[in-house]
Amino acid sequence: MYQIAVCDDEPDICDMVSKAIRAWDQNVKVECFPSGEALIASYGSFDAIFLDIDMKGMNGIETGKRIREVDCETKIIYLTSYRDYVAGAFEVHAFQYLLKPVSPMQLRQILDELFRYVKKADKMKILDFHTSEGLVCLDTAEIYYFEFINRKIKMVTHQGIYWMTGKISTIYAQTKVFGFSMPHKSFVVNFLHVKNVNGLDIYLDNGDKIPLSQKKQKEWKQELAIYLSERLEHQRREGTR
């Protein structure tokens, strides 16, 4: 069941948007908030947030920034009577920007578009990481490997390199279920990106080479074989649907 928040200091707008959402799907859980402060104070987990920009107290842009500090996945749809806030809305990676007055038909169209994206994202495996650049949300398929170096963890991804503090063993525990392995005490690698293994060298499809511990060589290669077998079986099942 989807959960959607509506945050607007105009009760009529909250009521109209809530009714349009429930008319679109009566199973959706909708919560209304009269201010950004109220939304932040009781923030839970929402698939989407319809957020007014021009509110008393904490405006919608600041509220969106606060939300992004703890949740980079929820889709934010801004509602406003002014065009001047568009640049600010992009700062928090808003999904859409609607000028008031908004019609129920517009809202239904947005909801249709919105949840096509949500359903697609559900098929991904998203993890959150607290990096030196702030909270980063990544699909596990975009991560190549982690390396513990100089008492920090380097995360090498399709987008670039991020740095974190913590233990490499904690990273392994967090990612093992998503097809990651630990071929060396200082590395956690994504099996998905292993291109070739030659002796004690593991070659990845991004061109990097990481070491394979001699002590872990036999165990790790068995893990790789099991992963490849399960992946081929999954692809076979998907192909027969």
PDB file of C-alpha atoms in Angstrom:
ATOM      1  CA  MET A   1       0.000   0.000   0.000  1.00  0.00           C
ATOM      2  CA  TYR A   2       1.397   3.360  -1.015  1.00  0.00           C
ATOM      3  CA  GLN A   3       1.779   6.139   1.559  1.00  0.00           C
ATOM      4  CA  ILE A   4       1.527   9.773   0.498  1.00  0.00           C
ATOM      5  CA  ALA A   5       1.889  12.974   2.538  1.00  0.00           C
ATOM      6  CA  VAL A   6       0.186  16.253   1.679  1.00  0.00           C
ATOM      7  CA  CYS A   7       1.710  19.333   3.314  1.00  0.00           C
ATOM      8  CA  ASP A   8      -0.025  22.678   2.770  1.00  0.00           C
ATOM      9  CA  ASP A   9      -1.097  25.457   5.124  1.00  0.00           C
ATOM     10  CA  GLU A  10      -4.332  25.906   3.176  1.00  0.00           C
ATOM     11  CA  PRO A  11      -6.882  23.339   4.461  1.00  0.00           C
ATOM     12  CA  ASP A  12      -8.891  23.482   1.229  1.00  0.00           C
ATOM     13  CA  ILE A  13      -5.830  22.518  -0.823  1.00  0.00           C
ATOM     14  CA  CYS A  14      -5.014  19.637   1.537  1.00  0.00           C
ATOM     15  CA  ASP A  15      -8.591  18.407   1.293  1.00  0.00           C
ATOM     16  CA  MET A  16      -8.729  18.651  -2.505  1.00  0.00           C
ATOM     17  CA  VAL A  17      -5.399  16.896  -3.057  1.00  0.00           C
ATOM     18  CA  SER A  18      -6.247  14.150  -0.542  1.00  0.00           C
ATOM     19  CA  LYS A  19      -9.617  13.487  -2.216  1.00  0.00           C
ATOM     20  CA  ALA A  20      -7.992  13.354  -5.662  1.00  0.00           C
ATOM     21  CA  ILE A  21      -5.412  10.826  -4.405  1.00  0.00           C
ATOM     22  CA  ARG A  22      -8.078   8.609  -2.816  1.00  0.00           C
ATOM     23  CA  ALA A  23     -10.202   8.839  -5.971  1.00  0.00           C
ATOM     24  CA  TRP A  24      -7.174   7.659  -7.930  1.00  0.00           C
ATOM     25  CA  ASP A  25      -6.692   4.686  -5.571  1.00  0.00           C
ATOM     26  CA  GLN A  26      -8.772   4.215  -2.440  1.00  0.00           C
ATOM     27  CA  ASN A  27      -6.133   1.925  -0.947  1.00  0.00           C
ATOM     28  CA  VAL A  28      -3.521   4.684  -0.739  1.00  0.00           C
ATOM     29  CA  LYS A  29      -2.849   5.930   2.783  1.00  0.00           C
ATOM     30  CA  VAL A  30      -2.856   9.752   2.834  1.00  0.00           C
ATOM     31  CA  GLU A  31      -1.628  11.921   5.717  1.00  0.00           C
ATOM     32  CA  CYS A  32      -2.092  15.707   5.785  1.00  0.00           C
ATOM     33  CA  PHE A  33       0.194  18.206   7.503  1.00  0.00           C
ATOM     34  CA  PRO A  34      -0.518  21.954   7.973  1.00  0.00           C
ATOM     35  CA  SER A  35       3.150  23.019   7.998  1.00  0.00           C
ATOM     36  CA  GLY A  36       6.683  21.961   7.194  1.00  0.00           C
ATOM     37  CA  GLU A  37       7.458  21.807  10.906  1.00  0.00           C
ATOM     38  CA  ALA A  38       4.578  19.367  11.466  1.00  0.00           C
ATOM     39  CA  LEU A  39       5.738  17.135   8.606  1.00  0.00           C
ATOM     40  CA  ILE A  40       9.345  17.032   9.830  1.00  0.00           C
ATOM     41  CA  ALA A  41       8.298  16.439  13.467  1.00  0.00           C
ATOM     42  CA  SER A  42       6.388  13.269  12.620  1.00  0.00           C
ATOM     43  CA  TYR A  43       8.211  12.225   9.460  1.00  0.00           C
ATOM     44  CA  GLY A  44       7.871   8.569   8.634  1.00  0.00           C
ATOM     45  CA  SER A  45       8.306   6.821   5.331  1.00  0.00           C
ATOM     46  CA  PHE A  46       6.383   8.141   2.329  1.00  0.00           C
ATOM     47  CA  ASP A  47       6.416   7.084  -1.283  1.00  0.00           C
ATOM     48  CA  ALA A  48       5.564  10.653  -2.294  1.00  0.00           C
ATOM     49  CA  ILE A  49       4.998  14.084  -0.753  1.00  0.00           C
ATOM     50  CA  PHE A  50       2.828  16.845  -2.206  1.00  0.00           C
ATOM     51  CA  LEU A  51       4.515  19.876  -0.679  1.00  0.00           C
ATOM     52  CA  ASP A  52       3.436  23.520  -0.759  1.00  0.00           C
ATOM     53  CA  ILE A  53       6.336  25.940  -1.188  1.00  0.00           C
ATOM     54  CA  ASP A  54       4.971  29.236   0.145  1.00  0.00           C
ATOM     55  CA  MET A  55       4.077  28.327   3.743  1.00  0.00           C
ATOM     56  CA  LYS A  56       4.404  30.306   6.952  1.00  0.00           C
ATOM     57  CA  GLY A  57       7.363  29.341   9.095  1.00  0.00           C
ATOM     58  CA  MET A  58       9.475  26.714   7.344  1.00  0.00           C
ATOM     59  CA  ASN A  59       8.771  27.007   3.633  1.00  0.00           C
ATOM     60  CA  GLY A  60       8.595  24.076   1.255  1.00  0.00           C
ATOM     61  CA  ILE A  61      12.150  24.420  -0.056  1.00  0.00           C
ATOM     62  CA  GLU A  62      13.657  24.283   3.439  1.00  0.00           C
ATOM     63  CA  THR A  63      11.289  21.438   4.344  1.00  0.00           C
ATOM     64  CA  GLY A  64      12.415  19.552   1.246  1.00  0.00           C
ATOM     65  CA  LYS A  65      16.080  20.021   2.180  1.00  0.00           C
ATOM     66  CA  ARG A  66      15.392  18.667   5.681  1.00  0.00           C
ATOM     67  CA  ILE A  67      13.609  15.662   4.195  1.00  0.00           C
ATOM     68  CA  ARG A  68      16.523  14.962   1.856  1.00  0.00           C
ATOM     69  CA  GLU A  69      18.866  14.727   4.849  1.00  0.00           C
ATOM     70  CA  VAL A  70      17.096  11.528   5.916  1.00  0.00           C
ATOM     71  CA  ASP A  71      15.278  10.303   2.802  1.00  0.00           C
ATOM     72  CA  CYS A  72      16.602  10.601  -0.741  1.00  0.00           C
ATOM     73  CA  GLU A  73      14.104   8.200  -2.284  1.00  0.00           C
ATOM     74  CA  THR A  74      10.701   9.784  -1.655  1.00  0.00           C
ATOM     75  CA  LYS A  75       9.290  11.697  -4.622  1.00  0.00           C
ATOM     76  CA  ILE A  76       8.577  15.369  -3.871  1.00  0.00           C
ATOM     77  CA  ILE A  77       5.900  17.149  -5.909  1.00  0.00           C
ATOM     78  CA  TYR A  78       5.886  20.872  -5.267  1.00  0.00           C
ATOM     79  CA  LEU A  79       2.695  22.948  -5.280  1.00  0.00           C
ATOM     80  CA  THR A  80       2.927  26.730  -5.506  1.00  0.00           C
ATOM     81  CA  SER A  81       1.338  29.881  -6.904  1.00  0.00           C
ATOM     82  CA  TYR A  82       4.710  31.344  -7.909  1.00  0.00           C
ATOM     83  CA  ARG A  83       7.220  30.432 -10.613  1.00  0.00           C
ATOM     84  CA  ASP A  84      10.148  32.037  -8.779  1.00  0.00           C
ATOM     85  CA  TYR A  85      10.750  28.947  -6.659  1.00  0.00           C
ATOM     86  CA  VAL A  86      11.554  26.576  -9.544  1.00  0.00           C
ATOM     87  CA  ALA A  87      15.343  26.761  -9.044  1.00  0.00           C
ATOM     88  CA  GLY A  88      14.973  25.958  -5.343  1.00  0.00           C
ATOM     89  CA  ALA A  89      12.779  22.990  -6.157  1.00  0.00           C
ATOM     90  CA  PHE A  90      15.519  21.534  -8.347  1.00  0.00           C
ATOM     91  CA  GLU A  91      17.934  21.716  -5.400  1.00  0.00           C
ATOM     92  CA  VAL A  92      16.013  18.966  -3.628  1.00  0.00           C
ATOM     93  CA  HIS A  93      15.526  16.904  -6.805  1.00  0.00           C
ATOM     94  CA  ALA A  94      11.789  17.491  -7.007  1.00  0.00           C
ATOM     95  CA  PHE A  95       9.875  15.001  -9.116  1.00  0.00           C
ATOM     96  CA  GLN A  96       7.436  17.620 -10.401  1.00  0.00           C
ATOM     97  CA  TYR A  97       6.484  21.255  -9.976  1.00  0.00           C
ATOM     98  CA  LEU A  98       2.789  22.213 -10.234  1.00  0.00           C
ATOM     99  CA  LEU A  99       1.377  25.718 -10.343  1.00  0.00           C
ATOM    100  CA  LYS A 100      -1.816  26.374  -8.390  1.00  0.00           C
ATOM    101  CA  PRO A 101      -4.678  26.047  -8.931  1.00  0.00           C
ATOM    102  CA  VAL A 102      -4.157  22.337  -9.564  1.00  0.00           C
ATOM    103  CA  SER A 103      -6.998  20.326 -11.011  1.00  0.00           C
ATOM    104  CA  PRO A 104      -7.910  16.746  -9.982  1.00  0.00           C
ATOM    105  CA  MET A 105      -7.135  15.681 -13.564  1.00  0.00           C
ATOM    106  CA  GLN A 106      -3.592  17.074 -13.285  1.00  0.00           C
ATOM    107  CA  LEU A 107      -3.115  15.220 -10.022  1.00  0.00           C
ATOM    108  CA  ARG A 108      -4.291  11.931 -11.534  1.00  0.00           C
ATOM    109  CA  GLN A 109      -1.830  12.341 -14.403  1.00  0.00           C
ATOM    110  CA  ILE A 110       0.992  13.062 -11.979  1.00  0.00           C
ATOM    111  CA  LEU A 111       0.082  10.035  -9.856  1.00  0.00           C
ATOM    112  CA  ASP A 112       0.083   7.757 -12.905  1.00  0.00           C
ATOM    113  CA  GLU A 113       3.509   9.038 -13.929  1.00  0.00           C
ATOM    114  CA  LEU A 114       4.853   9.024 -10.382  1.00  0.00           C
ATOM    115  CA  PHE A 115       4.060   5.417  -9.593  1.00  0.00           C
ATOM    116  CA  ARG A 116       5.426   4.143 -12.869  1.00  0.00           C
ATOM    117  CA  TYR A 117       8.757   5.410 -11.512  1.00  0.00           C
ATOM    118  CA  VAL A 118       8.110   3.981  -8.041  1.00  0.00           C
ATOM    119  CA  LYS A 119       7.323   0.521  -9.421  1.00  0.00           C
ATOM    120  CA  LYS A 120      10.484   0.638 -11.498  1.00  0.00           C
ATOM    121  CA  ALA A 121      12.512   1.652  -8.430  1.00  0.00           C
ATOM    122  CA  ASP A 122      10.988  -1.232  -6.447  1.00  0.00           C
ATOM    123  CA  LYS A 123      12.844  -3.624  -8.753  1.00  0.00           C
ATOM    124  CA  MET A 124      16.131  -2.006  -7.807  1.00  0.00           C
ATOM    125  CA  LYS A 125      18.082  -2.753  -4.665  1.00  0.00           C
ATOM    126  CA  ILE A 126      18.678   0.620  -3.042  1.00  0.00           C
ATOM    127  CA  LEU A 127      21.102   1.204  -0.153  1.00  0.00           C
ATOM    128  CA  ASP A 128      21.848   4.389   1.793  1.00  0.00           C
ATOM    129  CA  PHE A 129      25.406   5.401   2.677  1.00  0.00           C
ATOM    130  CA  HIS A 130      26.556   8.259   4.907  1.00  0.00           C
ATOM    131  CA  THR A 131      29.532   9.625   2.991  1.00  0.00           C
ATOM    132  CA  SER A 132      31.754  12.682   3.366  1.00  0.00           C
ATOM    133  CA  GLU A 133      29.446  14.333   0.798  1.00  0.00           C
ATOM    134  CA  GLY A 134      26.295  13.538   2.766  1.00  0.00           C
ATOM    135  CA  LEU A 135      23.646  10.862   2.375  1.00  0.00           C
ATOM    136  CA  VAL A 136      24.013   8.925  -0.882  1.00  0.00           C
ATOM    137  CA  CYS A 137      21.373   6.492  -2.178  1.00  0.00           C
ATOM    138  CA  LEU A 138      22.563   3.949  -4.726  1.00  0.00           C
ATOM    139  CA  ASP A 139      21.247   0.978  -6.604  1.00  0.00           C
ATOM    140  CA  THR A 140      23.611  -1.862  -5.648  1.00  0.00           C
ATOM    141  CA  ALA A 141      24.162  -2.584  -9.346  1.00  0.00           C
ATOM    142  CA  GLU A 142      25.982   0.771  -9.603  1.00  0.00           C
ATOM    143  CA  ILE A 143      28.581  -0.168  -6.969  1.00  0.00           C
ATOM    144  CA  TYR A 144      31.802  -1.864  -8.078  1.00  0.00           C
ATOM    145  CA  TYR A 145      33.618  -2.408  -4.788  1.00  0.00           C
ATOM    146  CA  PHE A 146      34.625  -1.044  -1.375  1.00  0.00           C
ATOM    147  CA  GLU A 147      38.184  -0.707  -0.154  1.00  0.00           C
ATOM    148  CA  PHE A 148      39.394  -0.053   3.400  1.00  0.00           C
ATOM    149  CA  ILE A 149      42.338   2.316   3.063  1.00  0.00           C
ATOM    150  CA  ASN A 150      43.982   4.776   5.465  1.00  0.00           C
ATOM    151  CA  ARG A 151      41.299   4.055   8.095  1.00  0.00           C
ATOM    152  CA  LYS A 152      38.543   5.069   5.689  1.00  0.00           C
ATOM    153  CA  ILE A 153      36.307   3.203   3.272  1.00  0.00           C
ATOM    154  CA  LYS A 154      36.476   4.050  -0.415  1.00  0.00           C
ATOM    155  CA  MET A 155      33.319   3.215  -2.362  1.00  0.00           C
ATOM    156  CA  VAL A 156      33.887   2.949  -6.120  1.00  0.00           C
ATOM    157  CA  THR A 157      30.690   3.388  -8.122  1.00  0.00           C
ATOM    158  CA  HIS A 158      29.495   4.062 -11.642  1.00  0.00           C
ATOM    159  CA  GLN A 159      28.998   7.738 -10.653  1.00  0.00           C
ATOM    160  CA  GLY A 160      32.415   8.131  -9.043  1.00  0.00           C
ATOM    161  CA  ILE A 161      34.230   7.605  -5.740  1.00  0.00           C
ATOM    162  CA  TYR A 162      32.783   8.277  -2.278  1.00  0.00           C
ATOM    163  CA  TRP A 163      34.525   8.161   1.117  1.00  0.00           C
ATOM    164  CA  MET A 164      33.054   6.908   4.388  1.00  0.00           C
ATOM    165  CA  THR A 165      34.099   6.070   7.918  1.00  0.00           C
ATOM    166  CA  GLY A 166      33.408   2.709   9.527  1.00  0.00           C
ATOM    167  CA  LYS A 167      34.440  -0.932   9.324  1.00  0.00           C
ATOM    168  CA  ILE A 168      34.752  -2.922   6.114  1.00  0.00           C
ATOM    169  CA  SER A 169      33.156  -5.874   7.921  1.00  0.00           C
ATOM    170  CA  THR A 170      30.043  -3.762   8.528  1.00  0.00           C
ATOM    171  CA  ILE A 171      29.864  -2.945   4.811  1.00  0.00           C
ATOM    172  CA  TYR A 172      30.139  -6.649   4.001  1.00  0.00           C
ATOM    173  CA  ALA A 173      27.330  -7.520   6.409  1.00  0.00           C
ATOM    174  CA  GLN A 174      25.165  -4.815   4.816  1.00  0.00           C
ATOM    175  CA  THR A 175      25.801  -5.859   1.209  1.00  0.00           C
ATOM    176  CA  LYS A 176      26.302  -9.640   1.313  1.00  0.00           C
ATOM    177  CA  VAL A 177      22.644 -10.361   0.641  1.00  0.00           C
ATOM    178  CA  PHE A 178      22.884  -8.280  -2.572  1.00  0.00           C
ATOM    179  CA  GLY A 179      25.646 -10.361  -4.151  1.00  0.00           C
ATOM    180  CA  PHE A 180      28.758  -8.817  -2.616  1.00  0.00           C
ATOM    181  CA  SER A 181      31.697 -10.833  -1.313  1.00  0.00           C
ATOM    182  CA  MET A 182      34.907 -10.292   0.643  1.00  0.00           C
ATOM    183  CA  PRO A 183      37.848 -11.716  -1.310  1.00  0.00           C
ATOM    184  CA  HIS A 184      40.374  -9.877   0.841  1.00  0.00           C
ATOM    185  CA  LYS A 185      40.310  -8.407   4.351  1.00  0.00           C
ATOM    186  CA  SER A 186      40.383  -4.878   2.899  1.00  0.00           C
ATOM    187  CA  PHE A 187      37.927  -5.329   0.022  1.00  0.00           C
ATOM    188  CA  VAL A 188      34.250  -6.037  -0.604  1.00  0.00           C
ATOM    189  CA  VAL A 189      33.433  -6.626  -4.268  1.00  0.00           C
ATOM    190  CA  ASN A 190      30.198  -6.805  -6.234  1.00  0.00           C
ATOM    191  CA  PHE A 191      30.049 -10.198  -8.006  1.00  0.00           C
ATOM    192  CA  LEU A 192      27.962  -8.532 -10.712  1.00  0.00           C
ATOM    193  CA  HIS A 193      31.019  -6.622 -11.939  1.00  0.00           C
ATOM    194  CA  VAL A 194      33.603  -9.418 -11.811  1.00  0.00           C
ATOM    195  CA  LYS A 195      34.872  -9.853 -15.369  1.00  0.00           C
ATOM    196  CA  ASN A 196      37.707 -12.313 -14.904  1.00  0.00           C
ATOM    197  CA  VAL A 197      39.886 -13.975 -12.280  1.00  0.00           C
ATOM    198  CA  ASN A 198      43.534 -14.722 -12.989  1.00  0.00           C
ATOM    199  CA  GLY A 199      45.457 -16.278 -10.131  1.00  0.00           C
ATOM    200  CA  LEU A 200      45.130 -13.867  -7.219  1.00  0.00           C
ATOM    201  CA  ASP A 201      43.925 -10.959  -9.343  1.00  0.00           C
ATOM    202  CA  ILE A 202      40.237 -10.089  -9.758  1.00  0.00           C
ATOM    203  CA  TYR A 203      39.463  -7.964 -12.827  1.00  0.00           C
ATOM    204  CA  LEU A 204      36.301  -5.862 -12.850  1.00  0.00           C
ATOM    205  CA  ASP A 205      34.320  -4.564 -15.806  1.00  0.00           C
ATOM    206  CA  ASN A 206      35.249  -0.954 -14.977  1.00  0.00           C
ATOM    207  CA  GLY A 207      38.939  -1.774 -15.595  1.00  0.00           C
ATOM    208  CA  ASP A 208      40.029  -1.971 -11.943  1.00  0.00           C
ATOM    209  CA  LYS A 209      41.965  -4.888 -10.470  1.00  0.00           C
ATOM    210  CA  ILE A 210      41.630  -5.961  -6.855  1.00  0.00           C
ATOM    211  CA  PRO A 211      43.495  -8.661  -4.889  1.00  0.00           C
ATOM    212  CA  LEU A 212      42.235 -12.088  -3.915  1.00  0.00           C
ATOM    213  CA  SER A 213      43.599 -13.394  -0.618  1.00  0.00           C
ATOM    214  CA  GLN A 214      45.413 -16.684  -1.020  1.00  0.00           C
ATOM    215  CA  LYS A 215      43.730 -17.987   2.147  1.00  0.00           C
ATOM    216  CA  LYS A 216      40.292 -17.145   0.758  1.00  0.00           C
ATOM    217  CA  GLN A 217      40.984 -18.248  -2.824  1.00  0.00           C
ATOM    218  CA  LYS A 218      39.173 -21.587  -2.797  1.00  0.00           C
ATOM    219  CA  GLU A 219      36.188 -20.381  -0.728  1.00  0.00           C
ATOM    220  CA  TRP A 220      35.772 -17.215  -2.767  1.00  0.00           C
ATOM    221  CA  LYS A 221      35.849 -19.001  -6.128  1.00  0.00           C
ATOM    222  CA  GLN A 222      33.174 -21.382  -4.853  1.00  0.00           C
ATOM    223  CA  GLU A 223      31.045 -18.373  -3.867  1.00  0.00           C
ATOM    224  CA  LEU A 224      31.538 -16.913  -7.344  1.00  0.00           C
ATOM    225  CA  ALA A 225      30.514 -20.170  -8.999  1.00  0.00           C
ATOM    226  CA  ILE A 226      27.337 -20.350  -6.900  1.00  0.00           C
ATOM    227  CA  TYR A 227      26.514 -16.710  -7.688  1.00  0.00           C
ATOM    228  CA  LEU A 228      26.952 -17.241 -11.437  1.00  0.00           C
ATOM    229  CA  SER A 229      24.842 -20.409 -11.345  1.00  0.00           C
ATOM    230  CA  GLU A 230      22.007 -18.680  -9.479  1.00  0.00           C
ATOM    231  CA  ARG A 231      22.166 -15.685 -11.813  1.00  0.00           C
ATOM    232  CA  LEU A 232      21.918 -17.886 -14.902  1.00  0.00           C
ATOM    233  CA  GLU A 233      18.954 -19.733 -13.378  1.00  0.00           C
ATOM    234  CA  HIS A 234      17.226 -16.439 -12.599  1.00  0.00           C
ATOM    235  CA  GLN A 235      17.781 -15.222 -16.171  1.00  0.00           C
ATOM    236  CA  ARG A 236      16.397 -18.505 -17.505  1.00  0.00           C
ATOM    237  CA  ARG A 237      13.235 -18.182 -15.390  1.00  0.00           C
ATOM    238  CA  GLU A 238      12.768 -14.548 -16.454  1.00  0.00           C
ATOM    239  CA  GLY A 239      13.159 -15.551 -20.076  1.00  0.00           C
ATOM    240  CA  THR A 240      10.382 -18.130 -19.881  1.00  0.00           C
ATOM    241  CA  ARG A 241       7.797 -15.629 -18.565  1.00  0.00           C
TER     242      ARG A 241
END
